[in-house]
Amino acid sequence: MNYLEKSCLYLEEYISSITGAQNDSVHMARLHGTTMFKDAKSDAEEHIYKQLNLKIDEFMDLASYDWLLPEAKGHASGYVIDLVAFLQSTFMSFTNLPEKVAKTACMSACKHIANSLKEFLLDNEIRQLTMGSLQQFNLDLIQCEQFAASEPIPGANDGNLTLAFAGIRQLLDLFLNWDWSLYLADYGQTNSKYVRVQPQVALSLLEKLHNADKKKNTIFGSLNKKERDKKKLLDTVLKQLRGLVNGSTQQIQG
């Protein structure tokens, strides 16, 4: 499309030479032709991004998480491994595309995957989850991050691709490191370690963990001291997060 777009200038000169048409009228024709080719190029690029994301959705539809998993399996899920292999093969074949288009397609794909992963965690149909399931989910995210860092598009090693996963990475790290004191202390600061984690998102995920713990405690009866302390901390964090969501930033002692 770029070649056709640029050729309009020479086409204008040729038409003018053989028809004797005034430059102004031929110039208008060139502008119209240039615009048409630009629109066609833009449509073709958007089609690439859309079709790639639709293919990614096919892999995402194969995901099957056990949200009550007691511990991680020790390896990434099969659908993620297959997805990464597909993307690696796809972007190797993108070498004939303009570099900007290939980079944009890759960034679009990474953002789409990150959003899809986040939707898994926040699905309202999922009412309970365990730390084991989050650890398994983390293994899948690591695979995606490694793909983004592998320079799937030659020359695209500026780190922008990995930023697509920064939000969900911060969310998982907050839970896996159980770093609530830092999150609550730094909330609202631009240099916060978890600046991309919104209180509503953290609250939604923590409530699902809380629901799983309540079910476990109901089954196994009374709590020991360690479990009571954990429950007390969990209740305190939930209360603080609800305060942030409701617009109150006052720290709650507990």
C-alpha positions as a printed Julia matrix, in Angstrom:
254×3 Matrix{Float64}:
   0.0     0.0     0.0
   2.87    2.39    0.74
   4.15    2.02   -2.82
   0.73    2.72   -4.31
   0.27    5.72   -2.05
   3.63    7.21   -3.04
   3.06    6.51   -6.72
   0.19    9.01   -6.83
   2.67   11.86   -7.31
   4.12   10.28  -10.45
   0.67    9.36  -11.69
  -0.34   13.01  -11.37
   2.59   14.12  -13.51
   1.87   11.47  -16.14
  -1.82   12.34  -16.44
  -1.01   16.03  -16.71
   1.53   15.43  -19.49
  -0.77   13.4   -21.73
  -4.06   15.22  -21.12
  -2.93   18.77  -20.62
  -5.15   18.96  -17.56
  -4.59   21.79  -15.13
  -2.37   21.0   -12.18
  -5.08   21.93   -9.67
  -7.59   19.38  -10.96
  -4.97   16.65  -11.23
  -3.69   17.53   -7.77
  -7.18   17.01   -6.34
  -7.3    13.6    -8.0
  -3.95   12.74   -6.44
  -5.15   13.76   -2.99
  -8.23   11.6    -3.41
  -6.14    8.64   -4.55
  -3.65    9.06   -1.72
  -6.45    9.18    0.85
  -8.03    6.07   -0.64
  -4.8     4.09   -0.42
  -4.19    5.3     3.14
  -7.66    4.16    4.17
  -7.15    0.78    2.51
  -3.81    0.35    4.27
  -5.34    1.27    7.63
  -8.2    -1.2     7.11
  -5.75   -3.97    6.21
  -3.67   -3.31    9.32
  -6.73   -3.29   11.59
  -7.81   -6.58   10.04
  -4.45   -8.12   10.98
  -4.77   -7.01   14.61
  -8.38   -8.17   14.85
  -7.77  -11.6    13.32
  -4.74  -12.17   15.53
  -6.74  -11.38   18.67
  -9.55  -13.67   17.52
  -7.02  -16.48   17.17
  -5.71  -15.74   20.65
  -9.27  -16.03   21.95
  -9.44  -19.56   20.55
  -6.51  -20.55   22.75
  -7.95  -18.72   25.75
 -11.19  -20.65   25.35
  -9.2   -23.83   26.04
  -8.18  -22.62   29.51
  -9.48  -24.8    32.32
  -8.39  -23.66   35.77
  -9.07  -25.48   39.0
  -9.55  -22.45   41.24
  -9.54  -24.63   44.36
  -6.15  -26.16   43.55
  -4.23  -26.78   46.81
  -0.85  -26.15   45.15
   0.6   -25.36   41.72
   1.32  -28.21   39.32
   4.87  -27.0    38.75
   4.51  -26.23   35.05
   2.53  -23.85   32.86
  -0.88  -24.81   31.49
  -0.98  -26.52   28.12
  -3.06  -23.82   26.48
  -0.47  -21.16   27.35
   2.41  -23.25   26.01
   0.49  -23.78   22.76
  -0.43  -20.08   22.57
   3.18  -18.96   22.96
   4.32  -21.44   20.29
   1.67  -20.09   17.92
   2.7   -16.49   18.54
   6.38  -17.25   18.03
   5.62  -18.91   14.7
   3.26  -16.12   13.66
   5.65  -13.27   14.35
   8.47  -15.07   12.58
   6.29  -14.91    9.47
   5.67  -11.18    9.97
   9.13  -10.28    8.68
   7.67   -9.11    5.37
   5.35   -6.64    7.07
   6.39   -3.06    7.8
   8.2    -2.98   11.14
   5.67   -0.6    12.67
   2.77   -2.9    11.77
   4.54   -5.98   13.16
   5.37   -4.18   16.43
   1.82   -2.87   16.79
   0.4    -6.35   16.16
   2.69   -7.82   18.81
   1.79   -5.15   21.36
  -1.9    -5.6    20.57
  -1.55   -9.35   21.12
   0.24   -8.94   24.46
  -2.35   -6.45   25.73
  -5.15   -8.75   24.62
  -3.62  -11.7    26.47
  -3.07   -9.63   29.62
  -6.68   -8.42   29.58
  -7.94  -11.96   29.04
  -5.88  -13.28   31.97
  -7.21  -10.53   34.21
 -10.77  -11.37   33.17
 -10.18  -14.97   34.27
  -9.32  -13.82   37.78
 -12.18  -11.34   38.05
 -14.87  -13.53   36.53
 -17.97  -13.12   38.69
 -18.76  -16.8    38.2
 -15.6   -17.63   40.16
 -16.53  -17.11   43.8
 -13.68  -19.0    45.47
 -10.0   -19.46   44.75
  -6.91  -20.63   46.59
  -3.32  -19.48   46.81
  -2.42  -22.7    45.0
  -4.52  -21.67   42.01
  -2.88  -18.23   42.0
   0.55  -19.86   42.05
  -0.46  -21.97   39.05
  -1.81  -18.87   37.32
   1.52  -17.19   38.0
   3.35  -19.92   36.07
   1.17  -19.14   33.05
   1.83  -15.42   33.37
   5.58  -16.08   33.54
   5.36  -17.89   30.19
   3.66  -14.86   28.65
   6.2   -12.47   30.15
   9.07  -14.56   28.84
   7.55  -14.46   25.37
   7.23  -10.67   25.55
  10.85  -10.36   26.68
  12.17  -12.69   23.97
  12.12  -10.0    21.26
   9.48  -11.74   19.09
   9.83   -8.87   16.6
  13.51   -8.27   15.72
  14.59   -4.91   17.07
  11.65   -4.63   19.46
  13.71   -4.96   22.62
  12.73   -1.69   24.29
  10.78   -3.41   27.06
   7.41   -2.05   25.98
   5.95   -5.5    25.35
   6.52   -6.63   28.94
   4.72   -3.5    30.14
   1.53   -4.99   28.73
   1.63   -7.5    31.6
   2.69   -5.02   34.3
  -0.78   -4.59   35.76
  -1.55   -8.25   36.26
   2.03   -8.89   37.39
   1.64   -6.32   40.18
  -1.7    -7.84   41.16
  -0.29  -11.35   41.44
   2.84  -10.2    43.26
   0.7    -8.4    45.81
  -1.1   -11.64   46.65
   1.78  -14.08   46.32
   4.02  -11.89   48.49
   1.09  -11.02   50.78
   2.39   -7.46   50.71
  -0.67   -5.69   52.09
   1.13   -3.43   54.56
   3.18   -1.88   51.73
   0.2    -1.66   49.39
  -1.97    0.14   51.93
   0.84    2.4    53.14
   1.81    3.5    49.62
  -1.67    3.65   48.13
  -2.18    6.79   46.06
   1.54    7.49   45.6
   2.83    7.62   42.04
   5.94    5.62   42.94
   4.02    2.84   44.67
   5.22   -0.68   43.91
   1.61   -1.64   43.21
   0.48    1.56   41.52
  -1.43   -0.35   38.83
  -3.53   -2.35   41.32
  -6.93   -0.76   41.91
  -8.52   -1.37   45.35
 -11.71   -2.73   43.77
  -9.72   -5.34   41.86
  -7.69   -6.32   44.92
 -10.87   -6.5    47.0
 -12.64   -8.73   44.48
  -9.76  -11.2    44.44
  -9.25  -11.16   48.19
 -12.94  -11.86   48.81
 -12.64  -14.97   46.66
  -9.7   -16.14   48.75
 -11.69  -15.36   51.88
 -14.65  -17.4    50.62
 -12.41  -20.42   50.01
 -10.91  -20.08   53.49
 -14.36  -19.89   55.09
 -15.42  -23.07   53.34
 -12.23  -24.83   54.42
 -12.68  -23.73   58.04
 -16.28  -24.9    58.03
 -15.18  -28.35   56.91
 -12.2   -28.76   59.24
 -13.66  -27.12   62.34
 -11.82  -24.92   64.86
  -8.77  -22.85   63.91
  -5.34  -23.02   65.48
  -3.55  -19.82   66.57
  -1.72  -19.36   63.26
  -4.94  -19.7    61.31
  -6.76  -17.33   63.69
  -4.03  -14.71   63.19
  -4.26  -15.15   59.43
  -8.03  -14.74   59.55
  -7.72  -11.61   61.68
  -5.23  -10.08   59.22
  -7.42  -11.03   56.28
 -10.47   -9.43   57.88
  -8.49   -6.27   58.6
  -7.21   -5.98   55.03
 -10.69   -6.57   53.65
 -12.02   -3.78   55.85
  -9.29   -1.39   54.72
  -9.82   -2.2    51.05
 -13.54   -1.61   51.39
 -12.7     1.75   52.94
 -10.54    2.66   49.95
 -13.22    1.55   47.52
 -15.8     3.65   49.36
 -13.53    6.69   49.23
 -12.07    6.52   52.72
  -8.28    6.41   53.01
  -8.2     6.29   56.8
  -5.97    3.48   58.02
  -7.65    0.94   60.25
  -5.73   -0.39   63.19
  -5.72   -4.1    63.73
